[in-house]
């Protein structure tokens, strides 16, 4: 006997999109069948006529645990940063059911225990399932890097590194959550360990020396206002770093992906590496697909900023081309947000806040922009919002698929919803860069492991529904570009 039965919708499965019924028992999908073949008796029937049924979204890039650690960046008093509770709440409302956070790797003691301790703030504060990337930096010891295999065995196979400190020394925040750059020696060692143990490397790629020199030039040229940030975190900065990292990855046979690709230059580097058969992938932010550096010139244009920075309209269009042709593999958010007052408090290129409040709108805006306006297939839409991330990060097929045996993480999108998005439609804080955005199609029902979390404008889930999900990466995505 089934617990739930989804009927009447266009269901996007690993085999394609079609009219299917989806049977759910407990936390799992147990059957995908032709309409009318699965028994209704005893099941809660969810009618999805005219709607689109897709796997729950996977957010690969959210900074939540760090936001509630001592010393987290805050510009205005009494404007608290969003932690796991807010991030997961926005995610579940928007159709995302799994969120990836970040945690620094300790240098001593039990490494997995240190990771578990850092992300313990998720426990009891998660409307979604979650996991974390682990961060190595120039402060990491060779011993901690050599013990990377312990993280893999504990279910944390993805590593994040920064090739820049982002801000000059006077603008850095010293806290318990360092995100300092990694030097080339440690980067090569990390890549060797990743290749040996079957992990994947996530890279924030910017050339640090050029970034820091660009800050000096900005001072001399009177370009210190926030709307000049793209001149510091420039296209060349991205290009140089991507080329450097790709070369190291080729020498070490490490699989990697670049987070928040922002420029045609970085995209071209990824495309060339993939064409040569190297397992290099790209993540793109919905922010960078939606806006460009011209938006910084608005009176409150700092609300559009997250690092590295938005680039030019030509770059935005090329990012769409890269996503459509599959050289960019999935969309993300770089979610890390506070209130509007805190977001607009930074008025120069050092103080301007990074982070983005787009975790709730990602699935809906991506549907409008990709499927409705650019003709992306439903199968491709599912890949860039869920499946590709699940495959690369070791969640598939538990996550990212509507198939027998997969978790019943399901989002139902109503394509008939056509409206101007407003803050009244959203559930996080007091601003959104997408306030006023024209949308066509929006998530209306969201299910996490068989439990209906959101339905018809009502939140039915609780913050203790989310679980930490262990991960193991299939080697097939690390041998060559698999998608």
Short mmCIF file of C-alpha atoms in Angstrom, two decimals:
data_model
loop_
_atom_site.label_atom_id
_atom_site.label_comp_id
_atom_site.label_asym_id
_atom_site.label_seq_id
_atom_site.Cartn_x
_atom_site.Cartn_y
_atom_site.Cartn_z
CA UNK A 1 0.00 0.00 0.00
CA UNK A 2 1.29 3.46 -0.93
CA UNK A 3 1.39 6.38 1.47
CA UNK A 4 1.21 9.04 -1.24
CA UNK A 5 0.47 9.08 -4.93
CA UNK A 6 1.25 11.97 -7.28
CA UNK A 7 -1.02 11.86 -10.32
CA UNK A 8 -1.65 13.81 -13.49
CA UNK A 9 1.54 15.84 -13.82
CA UNK A 10 4.38 15.95 -16.30
CA UNK A 11 7.05 14.06 -14.38
CA UNK A 12 10.73 14.55 -15.20
CA UNK A 13 12.58 11.27 -14.61
CA UNK A 14 16.13 10.16 -15.50
CA UNK A 15 14.59 8.61 -18.61
CA UNK A 16 12.84 11.77 -19.75
CA UNK A 17 9.68 13.77 -19.15
CA UNK A 18 6.22 12.26 -19.51
CA UNK A 19 2.85 11.58 -17.96
CA UNK A 20 3.57 9.31 -15.02
CA UNK A 21 2.18 8.52 -11.61
CA UNK A 22 4.68 8.57 -8.72
CA UNK A 23 4.17 6.20 -5.80
CA UNK A 24 5.71 7.00 -2.42
CA UNK A 25 6.05 4.84 0.64
CA UNK A 26 7.65 6.28 3.74
CA UNK A 27 10.61 8.42 2.70
CA UNK A 28 11.20 6.78 -0.67
CA UNK A 29 9.82 6.73 -4.17
CA UNK A 30 8.83 3.12 -4.79
CA UNK A 31 7.28 3.30 -8.24
CA UNK A 32 7.01 5.47 -11.34
CA UNK A 33 4.26 4.07 -13.56
CA UNK A 34 1.83 4.83 -16.35
CA UNK A 35 -1.28 6.69 -15.21
CA UNK A 36 -3.80 4.46 -13.49
CA UNK A 37 -1.47 1.52 -12.83
CA UNK A 38 -0.73 2.31 -9.18
CA UNK A 39 -3.38 1.69 -6.50
CA UNK A 40 -5.04 4.72 -4.94
CA UNK A 41 -6.61 2.86 -2.04
CA UNK A 42 -5.19 4.06 1.27
CA UNK A 43 -2.91 6.63 -0.35
CA UNK A 44 -3.00 10.39 -0.03
CA UNK A 45 -3.46 11.47 -3.63
CA UNK A 46 -1.73 14.65 -4.80
CA UNK A 47 -3.31 15.85 -8.03
CA UNK A 48 -0.75 17.52 -10.28
CA UNK A 49 -2.80 18.02 -13.45
CA UNK A 50 -1.24 20.69 -15.63
CA UNK A 51 1.80 20.92 -13.38
CA UNK A 52 5.44 19.83 -13.66
CA UNK A 53 6.91 17.36 -11.18
CA UNK A 54 10.69 17.59 -10.70
CA UNK A 55 13.27 16.44 -8.15
CA UNK A 56 13.78 18.81 -5.25
CA UNK A 57 16.46 21.38 -5.99
CA UNK A 58 20.02 21.08 -4.71
CA UNK A 59 21.76 24.27 -3.61
CA UNK A 60 25.50 23.73 -3.90
CA UNK A 61 26.67 27.01 -2.40
CA UNK A 62 25.34 28.44 0.87
CA UNK A 63 27.23 30.06 3.75
CA UNK A 64 24.95 29.42 6.71
CA UNK A 65 26.85 27.90 9.65
CA UNK A 66 29.62 30.51 9.38
CA UNK A 67 27.07 33.31 9.68
CA UNK A 68 26.21 32.37 13.24
CA UNK A 69 29.76 31.79 14.48
CA UNK A 70 31.47 34.35 16.74
CA UNK A 71 33.01 37.22 14.80
CA UNK A 72 30.87 36.79 11.67
CA UNK A 73 30.84 39.89 9.49
CA UNK A 74 28.18 42.44 10.42
CA UNK A 75 28.15 46.11 9.47
CA UNK A 76 25.04 47.33 11.31
CA UNK A 77 24.22 46.44 14.90
CA UNK A 78 21.12 44.32 15.51
CA UNK A 79 20.94 43.09 11.92
CA UNK A 80 21.59 39.38 12.43
CA UNK A 81 23.00 37.23 9.68
CA UNK A 82 20.94 34.36 8.37
CA UNK A 83 21.91 30.96 9.73
CA UNK A 84 20.71 27.48 8.80
CA UNK A 85 17.13 28.16 9.93
CA UNK A 86 16.65 31.06 7.51
CA UNK A 87 18.58 29.46 4.67
CA UNK A 88 16.66 26.19 4.82
CA UNK A 89 13.34 27.99 5.24
CA UNK A 90 13.87 30.01 2.07
CA UNK A 91 15.14 26.94 0.27
CA UNK A 92 12.12 24.78 1.08
CA UNK A 93 9.65 27.52 0.14
CA UNK A 94 11.42 27.82 -3.19
CA UNK A 95 11.55 24.11 -4.02
CA UNK A 96 15.12 23.34 -2.90
CA UNK A 97 15.34 20.33 -0.60
CA UNK A 98 19.10 19.88 -0.06
CA UNK A 99 21.61 22.60 0.85
CA UNK A 100 25.41 22.44 0.82
CA UNK A 101 27.23 24.55 3.42
CA UNK A 102 30.97 25.11 4.15
CA UNK A 103 33.14 24.19 7.15
CA UNK A 104 36.88 24.73 7.78
CA UNK A 105 39.03 21.65 8.30
CA UNK A 106 40.75 21.68 11.72
CA UNK A 107 44.47 21.05 11.91
CA UNK A 108 44.37 18.76 14.95
CA UNK A 109 42.25 16.11 16.53
CA UNK A 110 39.45 14.18 14.88
CA UNK A 111 38.91 15.96 11.54
CA UNK A 112 35.38 14.67 10.86
CA UNK A 113 34.40 15.49 14.44
CA UNK A 114 35.56 19.06 13.85
CA UNK A 115 33.38 19.30 10.74
CA UNK A 116 30.39 17.83 12.58
CA UNK A 117 30.91 20.32 15.39
CA UNK A 118 31.01 23.30 13.02
CA UNK A 119 27.78 22.35 11.25
CA UNK A 120 26.00 21.25 14.44
CA UNK A 121 24.04 24.52 14.22
CA UNK A 122 22.01 22.87 11.44
CA UNK A 123 20.65 20.22 13.78
CA UNK A 124 17.09 21.17 14.70
CA UNK A 125 17.27 24.22 12.42
CA UNK A 126 16.86 22.56 9.03
CA UNK A 127 13.76 22.48 6.86
CA UNK A 128 15.95 20.81 4.22
CA UNK A 129 18.49 18.03 4.18
CA UNK A 130 22.06 19.28 4.20
CA UNK A 131 25.76 18.53 3.94
CA UNK A 132 28.94 20.57 3.76
CA UNK A 133 32.03 21.15 1.70
CA UNK A 134 35.25 21.24 3.76
CA UNK A 135 37.68 24.16 3.44
CA UNK A 136 41.46 23.95 3.27
CA UNK A 137 43.53 27.15 3.28
CA UNK A 138 47.11 28.37 3.68
CA UNK A 139 46.66 27.82 7.40
CA UNK A 140 46.15 24.10 6.86
CA UNK A 141 49.04 21.88 7.89
CA UNK A 142 50.48 19.19 5.61
CA UNK A 143 49.29 16.66 8.19
CA UNK A 144 45.68 17.87 7.98
CA UNK A 145 45.83 17.72 4.18
CA UNK A 146 47.31 14.21 4.24
CA UNK A 147 44.35 13.09 6.38
CA UNK A 148 41.78 14.13 3.76
CA UNK A 149 40.82 10.48 3.34
CA UNK A 150 39.24 10.62 6.81
CA UNK A 151 36.82 13.25 5.53
CA UNK A 152 35.92 11.09 2.54
CA UNK A 153 35.23 8.11 4.78
CA UNK A 154 33.01 10.30 6.96
CA UNK A 155 30.88 11.32 3.96
CA UNK A 156 32.46 14.73 3.20
CA UNK A 157 34.29 14.19 -0.13
CA UNK A 158 34.16 17.75 -1.54
CA UNK A 159 36.78 20.35 -0.68
CA UNK A 160 36.50 24.12 -1.18
CA UNK A 161 39.49 26.41 -1.67
CA UNK A 162 39.95 30.12 -2.30
CA UNK A 163 42.80 31.35 -4.48
CA UNK A 164 42.41 34.88 -3.07
CA UNK A 165 41.83 36.57 0.27
CA UNK A 166 39.15 38.64 -1.53
CA UNK A 167 39.75 41.83 0.47
CA UNK A 168 42.98 43.68 1.36
CA UNK A 169 44.30 43.14 4.91
CA UNK A 170 42.50 46.16 6.36
CA UNK A 171 39.15 44.82 5.19
CA UNK A 172 39.39 41.25 6.41
CA UNK A 173 37.33 39.94 9.28
CA UNK A 174 39.22 37.75 11.72
CA UNK A 175 36.88 35.21 13.23
CA UNK A 176 36.54 31.52 13.92
CA UNK A 177 35.55 30.94 10.28
CA UNK A 178 38.61 31.75 8.17
CA UNK A 179 38.24 31.60 4.40
CA UNK A 180 41.80 32.59 3.60
CA UNK A 181 43.39 31.76 0.29
CA UNK A 182 45.37 28.62 -0.30
CA UNK A 183 48.94 28.76 -1.62
CA UNK A 184 50.01 26.80 -4.68
CA UNK A 185 51.99 24.22 -2.69
CA UNK A 186 49.03 23.29 -0.53
CA UNK A 187 46.68 23.44 -3.50
CA UNK A 188 48.77 20.91 -5.41
CA UNK A 189 48.89 18.67 -2.32
CA UNK A 190 45.13 18.92 -1.83
CA UNK A 191 44.57 18.02 -5.47
CA UNK A 192 46.85 14.98 -5.16
CA UNK A 193 44.89 13.77 -2.13
CA UNK A 194 41.57 14.41 -3.87
CA UNK A 195 42.66 12.42 -6.90
CA UNK A 196 43.89 9.57 -4.69
CA UNK A 197 40.70 9.30 -2.62
CA UNK A 198 38.02 10.05 -5.22
CA UNK A 199 36.86 13.47 -4.15
CA UNK A 200 36.15 16.71 -5.95
CA UNK A 201 37.54 20.22 -5.54
CA UNK A 202 35.37 23.36 -5.54
CA UNK A 203 37.38 26.47 -6.41
CA UNK A 204 36.78 30.16 -5.82
CA UNK A 205 39.17 31.22 -8.55
CA UNK A 206 40.71 34.71 -8.57
CA UNK A 207 44.36 35.71 -8.96
CA UNK A 208 45.20 37.13 -5.53
CA UNK A 209 48.18 39.27 -6.50
CA UNK A 210 46.21 41.00 -9.22
CA UNK A 211 43.19 41.47 -6.94
CA UNK A 212 45.34 43.16 -4.28
CA UNK A 213 47.09 45.37 -6.82
CA UNK A 214 43.72 46.36 -8.25
CA UNK A 215 42.77 47.67 -4.81
CA UNK A 216 45.84 49.92 -4.88
CA UNK A 217 44.93 51.16 -8.33
CA UNK A 218 41.36 51.86 -7.21
CA UNK A 219 42.71 54.10 -4.42
CA UNK A 220 44.93 56.01 -6.82
CA UNK A 221 42.23 56.41 -9.45
CA UNK A 222 39.50 57.51 -7.05
CA UNK A 223 37.48 54.37 -7.80
CA UNK A 224 36.75 53.47 -4.18
CA UNK A 225 32.95 53.55 -4.37
CA UNK A 226 31.24 50.17 -4.27
CA UNK A 227 30.12 50.34 -7.91
CA UNK A 228 33.74 49.89 -9.01
CA UNK A 229 34.09 46.45 -7.42
CA UNK A 230 34.08 44.71 -10.80
CA UNK A 231 37.23 46.58 -11.79
CA UNK A 232 39.02 44.92 -8.85
CA UNK A 233 37.48 41.45 -9.19
CA UNK A 234 37.93 41.67 -12.92
CA UNK A 235 37.62 39.39 -15.90
CA UNK A 236 41.40 39.00 -16.07
CA UNK A 237 41.52 38.04 -12.38
CA UNK A 238 39.17 35.14 -13.12
CA UNK A 239 40.93 34.09 -16.31
CA UNK A 240 44.40 33.86 -14.74
CA UNK A 241 43.21 31.87 -11.73
CA UNK A 242 41.13 29.43 -13.77
CA UNK A 243 44.02 28.70 -16.13
CA UNK A 244 46.41 28.17 -13.20
CA UNK A 245 44.06 25.82 -11.34
CA UNK A 246 43.17 23.83 -14.45
CA UNK A 247 46.85 23.27 -15.20
CA UNK A 248 47.43 21.92 -11.69
CA UNK A 249 44.36 19.70 -11.99
CA UNK A 250 45.64 18.28 -15.26
CA UNK A 251 48.95 17.40 -13.63
CA UNK A 252 47.32 15.77 -10.59
CA UNK A 253 44.28 14.18 -12.30
CA UNK A 254 41.95 15.95 -9.89
CA UNK A 255 38.27 16.50 -10.68
CA UNK A 256 37.10 20.02 -9.97
CA UNK A 257 34.46 22.63 -10.50
CA UNK A 258 34.63 26.39 -10.38
CA UNK A 259 32.08 28.07 -8.16
CA UNK A 260 30.24 31.24 -9.25
CA UNK A 261 31.71 31.61 -12.74
CA UNK A 262 31.16 35.25 -13.70
CA UNK A 263 32.92 36.02 -17.00
CA UNK A 264 33.24 34.77 -20.54
CA UNK A 265 36.97 34.38 -19.87
CA UNK A 266 36.46 31.87 -17.07
CA UNK A 267 33.78 30.08 -19.04
CA UNK A 268 36.13 29.75 -22.02
CA UNK A 269 38.79 28.17 -19.79
CA UNK A 270 36.27 25.60 -18.57
CA UNK A 271 35.04 24.89 -22.09
CA UNK A 272 38.56 24.30 -23.38
CA UNK A 273 39.42 21.94 -20.52
CA UNK A 274 36.22 19.97 -21.03
CA UNK A 275 36.85 19.75 -24.77
CA UNK A 276 40.21 18.14 -23.92
CA UNK A 277 38.43 15.55 -21.79
CA UNK A 278 39.30 16.87 -18.34
CA UNK A 279 36.68 16.53 -15.56
CA UNK A 280 36.15 20.26 -15.08
CA UNK A 281 32.69 21.63 -14.29
CA UNK A 282 31.20 25.06 -13.73
CA UNK A 283 28.67 26.51 -11.30
CA UNK A 284 26.86 29.75 -12.16
CA UNK A 285 24.82 31.94 -9.84
CA UNK A 286 21.27 32.91 -10.70
CA UNK A 287 22.44 36.40 -9.69
CA UNK A 288 25.02 36.49 -12.53
CA UNK A 289 22.43 35.17 -14.99
CA UNK A 290 20.00 37.91 -13.99
CA UNK A 291 22.05 41.10 -13.53
CA UNK A 292 25.28 42.77 -14.62
CA UNK A 293 27.73 45.36 -13.30
CA UNK A 294 25.55 48.22 -14.57
CA UNK A 295 23.14 47.41 -11.73
CA UNK A 296 25.82 48.43 -9.22
CA UNK A 297 25.19 52.04 -10.29
CA UNK A 298 21.73 52.04 -8.75
CA UNK A 299 21.38 53.95 -5.47
CA UNK A 300 21.25 50.67 -3.55
CA UNK A 301 23.22 48.73 -6.14
CA UNK A 302 25.27 46.98 -3.49
CA UNK A 303 22.27 44.65 -3.02
CA UNK A 304 23.32 42.94 -6.27
CA UNK A 305 26.82 42.15 -5.09
CA UNK A 306 28.44 38.96 -4.12
CA UNK A 307 32.07 38.03 -4.71
CA UNK A 308 33.83 37.76 -7.12
CA UNK A 309 31.49 40.42 -8.68
CA UNK A 310 29.05 40.82 -11.50
CA UNK A 311 30.64 41.53 -14.86
CA UNK A 312 29.28 43.00 -18.10
CA UNK A 313 26.15 42.32 -20.12
CA UNK A 314 28.19 40.42 -22.70
CA UNK A 315 29.44 38.14 -19.93
CA UNK A 316 25.91 37.56 -18.63
CA UNK A 317 24.75 36.47 -22.07
CA UNK A 318 27.75 34.18 -22.48
CA UNK A 319 26.96 32.58 -19.10
CA UNK A 320 23.51 31.73 -20.43
CA UNK A 321 25.11 30.27 -23.56
CA UNK A 322 27.43 28.18 -21.39
CA UNK A 323 24.53 26.86 -19.33
CA UNK A 324 22.44 26.06 -22.38
CA UNK A 325 25.30 24.19 -24.11
CA UNK A 326 26.21 22.36 -20.87
CA UNK A 327 29.68 23.79 -20.23
CA UNK A 328 28.18 25.22 -17.04
CA UNK A 329 26.69 22.34 -15.12
CA UNK A 330 24.40 23.78 -12.44
CA UNK A 331 23.04 26.95 -10.90
CA UNK A 332 23.61 28.07 -7.32
CA UNK A 333 23.17 31.06 -5.03
CA UNK A 334 26.20 31.88 -2.83
CA UNK A 335 23.55 32.34 -0.18
CA UNK A 336 24.64 34.44 2.80
CA UNK A 337 22.31 37.22 3.75
CA UNK A 338 21.23 39.68 6.38
CA UNK A 339 18.76 42.57 6.38
CA UNK A 340 18.54 45.29 3.75
CA UNK A 341 20.13 47.87 6.08
CA UNK A 342 23.20 45.74 6.63
CA UNK A 343 23.45 44.80 2.96
CA UNK A 344 23.54 48.43 1.80
CA UNK A 345 25.76 49.69 4.64
CA UNK A 346 29.00 49.04 2.78
CA UNK A 347 29.69 52.01 0.51
CA UNK A 348 33.14 51.23 -0.82
CA UNK A 349 34.95 48.40 -2.56
CA UNK A 350 36.24 46.98 0.73
CA UNK A 351 33.17 47.28 2.92
CA UNK A 352 30.57 46.21 0.37
CA UNK A 353 29.02 42.98 1.59
CA UNK A 354 29.13 39.76 -0.34
CA UNK A 355 26.46 37.10 -0.12
CA UNK A 356 23.13 36.81 -1.86
CA UNK A 357 19.52 36.35 -0.81
CA UNK A 358 18.50 34.28 -3.83
CA UNK A 359 18.06 30.83 -2.30
CA UNK A 360 14.25 31.06 -2.37
CA UNK A 361 13.88 32.28 -5.95
CA UNK A 362 16.44 30.01 -7.66
CA UNK A 363 14.12 27.23 -8.85
CA UNK A 364 11.31 29.56 -9.91
CA UNK A 365 13.40 32.22 -11.63
CA UNK A 366 15.49 29.53 -13.35
CA UNK A 367 12.28 27.97 -14.69
CA UNK A 368 11.05 31.29 -16.05
CA UNK A 369 14.35 32.35 -17.58
CA UNK A 370 15.59 28.97 -18.84
CA UNK A 371 12.49 26.98 -19.80
CA UNK A 372 9.93 29.65 -20.65
CA UNK A 373 12.12 32.36 -22.15
CA UNK A 374 15.01 30.36 -23.63
CA UNK A 375 13.38 27.05 -24.48
CA UNK A 376 15.50 24.84 -22.21
CA UNK A 377 14.07 21.33 -22.03
CA UNK A 378 12.57 20.14 -18.77
CA UNK A 379 15.22 17.43 -18.59
CA UNK A 380 17.99 20.00 -18.87
CA UNK A 381 16.26 22.24 -16.32
CA UNK A 382 16.25 19.35 -13.84
CA UNK A 383 19.91 18.69 -14.55
CA UNK A 384 21.02 22.26 -13.82
CA UNK A 385 18.86 22.68 -10.71
CA UNK A 386 19.31 19.25 -9.14
CA UNK A 387 20.65 16.17 -10.93
CA UNK A 388 24.09 17.37 -12.03
CA UNK A 389 24.88 18.69 -8.56
CA UNK A 390 23.70 15.41 -7.03
CA UNK A 391 25.95 13.42 -9.35
CA UNK A 392 29.07 15.55 -8.90
CA UNK A 393 28.77 15.84 -5.12
CA UNK A 394 27.95 12.21 -4.34
CA UNK A 395 24.22 12.51 -3.58
CA UNK A 396 22.92 10.63 -6.62
CA UNK A 397 20.71 8.61 -6.99
CA UNK A 398 19.46 9.15 -3.45
CA UNK A 399 18.92 12.78 -4.39
CA UNK A 400 18.37 14.46 -7.74
CA UNK A 401 16.11 11.87 -9.36
CA UNK A 402 12.49 10.83 -9.49
CA UNK A 403 13.09 7.09 -9.62
CA UNK A 404 12.31 4.01 -7.58
CA UNK A 405 14.64 3.90 -4.58
CA UNK A 406 15.37 7.64 -4.52
CA UNK A 407 14.37 9.88 -1.66
CA UNK A 408 10.93 11.37 -2.24
CA UNK A 409 12.31 14.91 -2.55
CA UNK A 410 9.86 16.41 -5.01
CA UNK A 411 8.94 19.90 -6.20
CA UNK A 412 5.75 20.56 -8.14
CA UNK A 413 5.83 23.65 -10.35
CA UNK A 414 2.65 25.34 -11.55
CA UNK A 415 3.43 26.81 -15.01
CA UNK A 416 0.15 28.74 -15.05
CA UNK A 417 1.36 31.16 -12.37
CA UNK A 418 2.20 34.43 -14.12
CA UNK A 419 2.85 37.46 -11.97
CA UNK A 420 5.20 40.19 -10.92
CA UNK A 421 7.24 38.86 -8.02
CA UNK A 422 6.97 40.94 -4.86
CA UNK A 423 8.20 40.70 -1.29
CA UNK A 424 4.72 39.49 -0.33
CA UNK A 425 5.48 36.30 -2.28
CA UNK A 426 8.74 35.65 -0.42
CA UNK A 427 9.58 34.59 3.11
CA UNK A 428 13.08 35.88 3.86
CA UNK A 429 14.05 39.21 5.33
CA UNK A 430 13.08 42.56 3.84
CA UNK A 431 14.54 42.80 0.33
CA UNK A 432 15.22 40.83 -2.82
CA UNK A 433 17.09 41.78 -6.01
CA UNK A 434 14.24 40.01 -7.83
CA UNK A 435 11.48 42.17 -6.35
CA UNK A 436 9.51 43.24 -9.43
CA UNK A 437 10.72 40.33 -11.60
CA UNK A 438 8.21 38.92 -14.08
CA UNK A 439 7.77 35.20 -13.52
CA UNK A 440 5.96 32.42 -15.36
CA UNK A 441 5.78 29.25 -13.29
CA UNK A 442 6.48 28.81 -9.58
CA UNK A 443 6.86 25.94 -7.06
CA UNK A 444 3.60 25.29 -5.20
CA UNK A 445 4.20 21.93 -3.49
CA UNK A 446 7.48 20.74 -2.00
CA UNK A 447 8.15 17.35 -0.45
CA UNK A 448 11.19 16.25 1.62
CA UNK A 449 11.72 12.51 1.97
CA UNK A 450 8.02 11.86 1.57
CA UNK A 451 6.77 14.62 3.85
CA UNK A 452 4.84 17.50 2.33
CA UNK A 453 6.74 20.55 3.56
CA UNK A 454 5.00 23.29 1.55
CA UNK A 455 1.64 23.14 -0.14
CA UNK A 456 -0.58 25.82 -1.64
CA UNK A 457 0.98 28.67 0.30
CA UNK A 458 1.21 26.85 3.63
CA UNK A 459 4.36 25.76 5.46
CA UNK A 460 3.72 22.26 6.82
CA UNK A 461 7.27 21.18 7.67
CA UNK A 462 9.26 21.86 10.81
CA UNK A 463 12.92 22.78 11.35
CA UNK A 464 13.74 19.34 12.73
CA UNK A 465 12.76 17.60 9.48
CA UNK A 466 16.15 18.08 7.79
CA UNK A 467 18.96 15.54 8.08
CA UNK A 468 22.70 15.47 7.45
CA UNK A 469 23.27 13.36 4.32
CA UNK A 470 26.57 11.44 3.89
CA UNK A 471 28.00 11.50 0.39
CA UNK A 472 30.19 9.34 -1.82
CA UNK A 473 31.18 10.38 -5.34
CA UNK A 474 30.86 7.99 -8.28
CA UNK A 475 34.21 7.80 -10.06
CA UNK A 476 32.52 8.14 -13.46
CA UNK A 477 32.11 11.91 -12.99
CA UNK A 478 35.82 12.27 -12.15
CA UNK A 479 37.31 10.45 -15.14
CA UNK A 480 36.02 12.85 -17.81
CA UNK A 481 33.17 15.35 -18.21
CA UNK A 482 30.12 13.21 -17.47
CA UNK A 483 27.48 15.88 -18.15
#
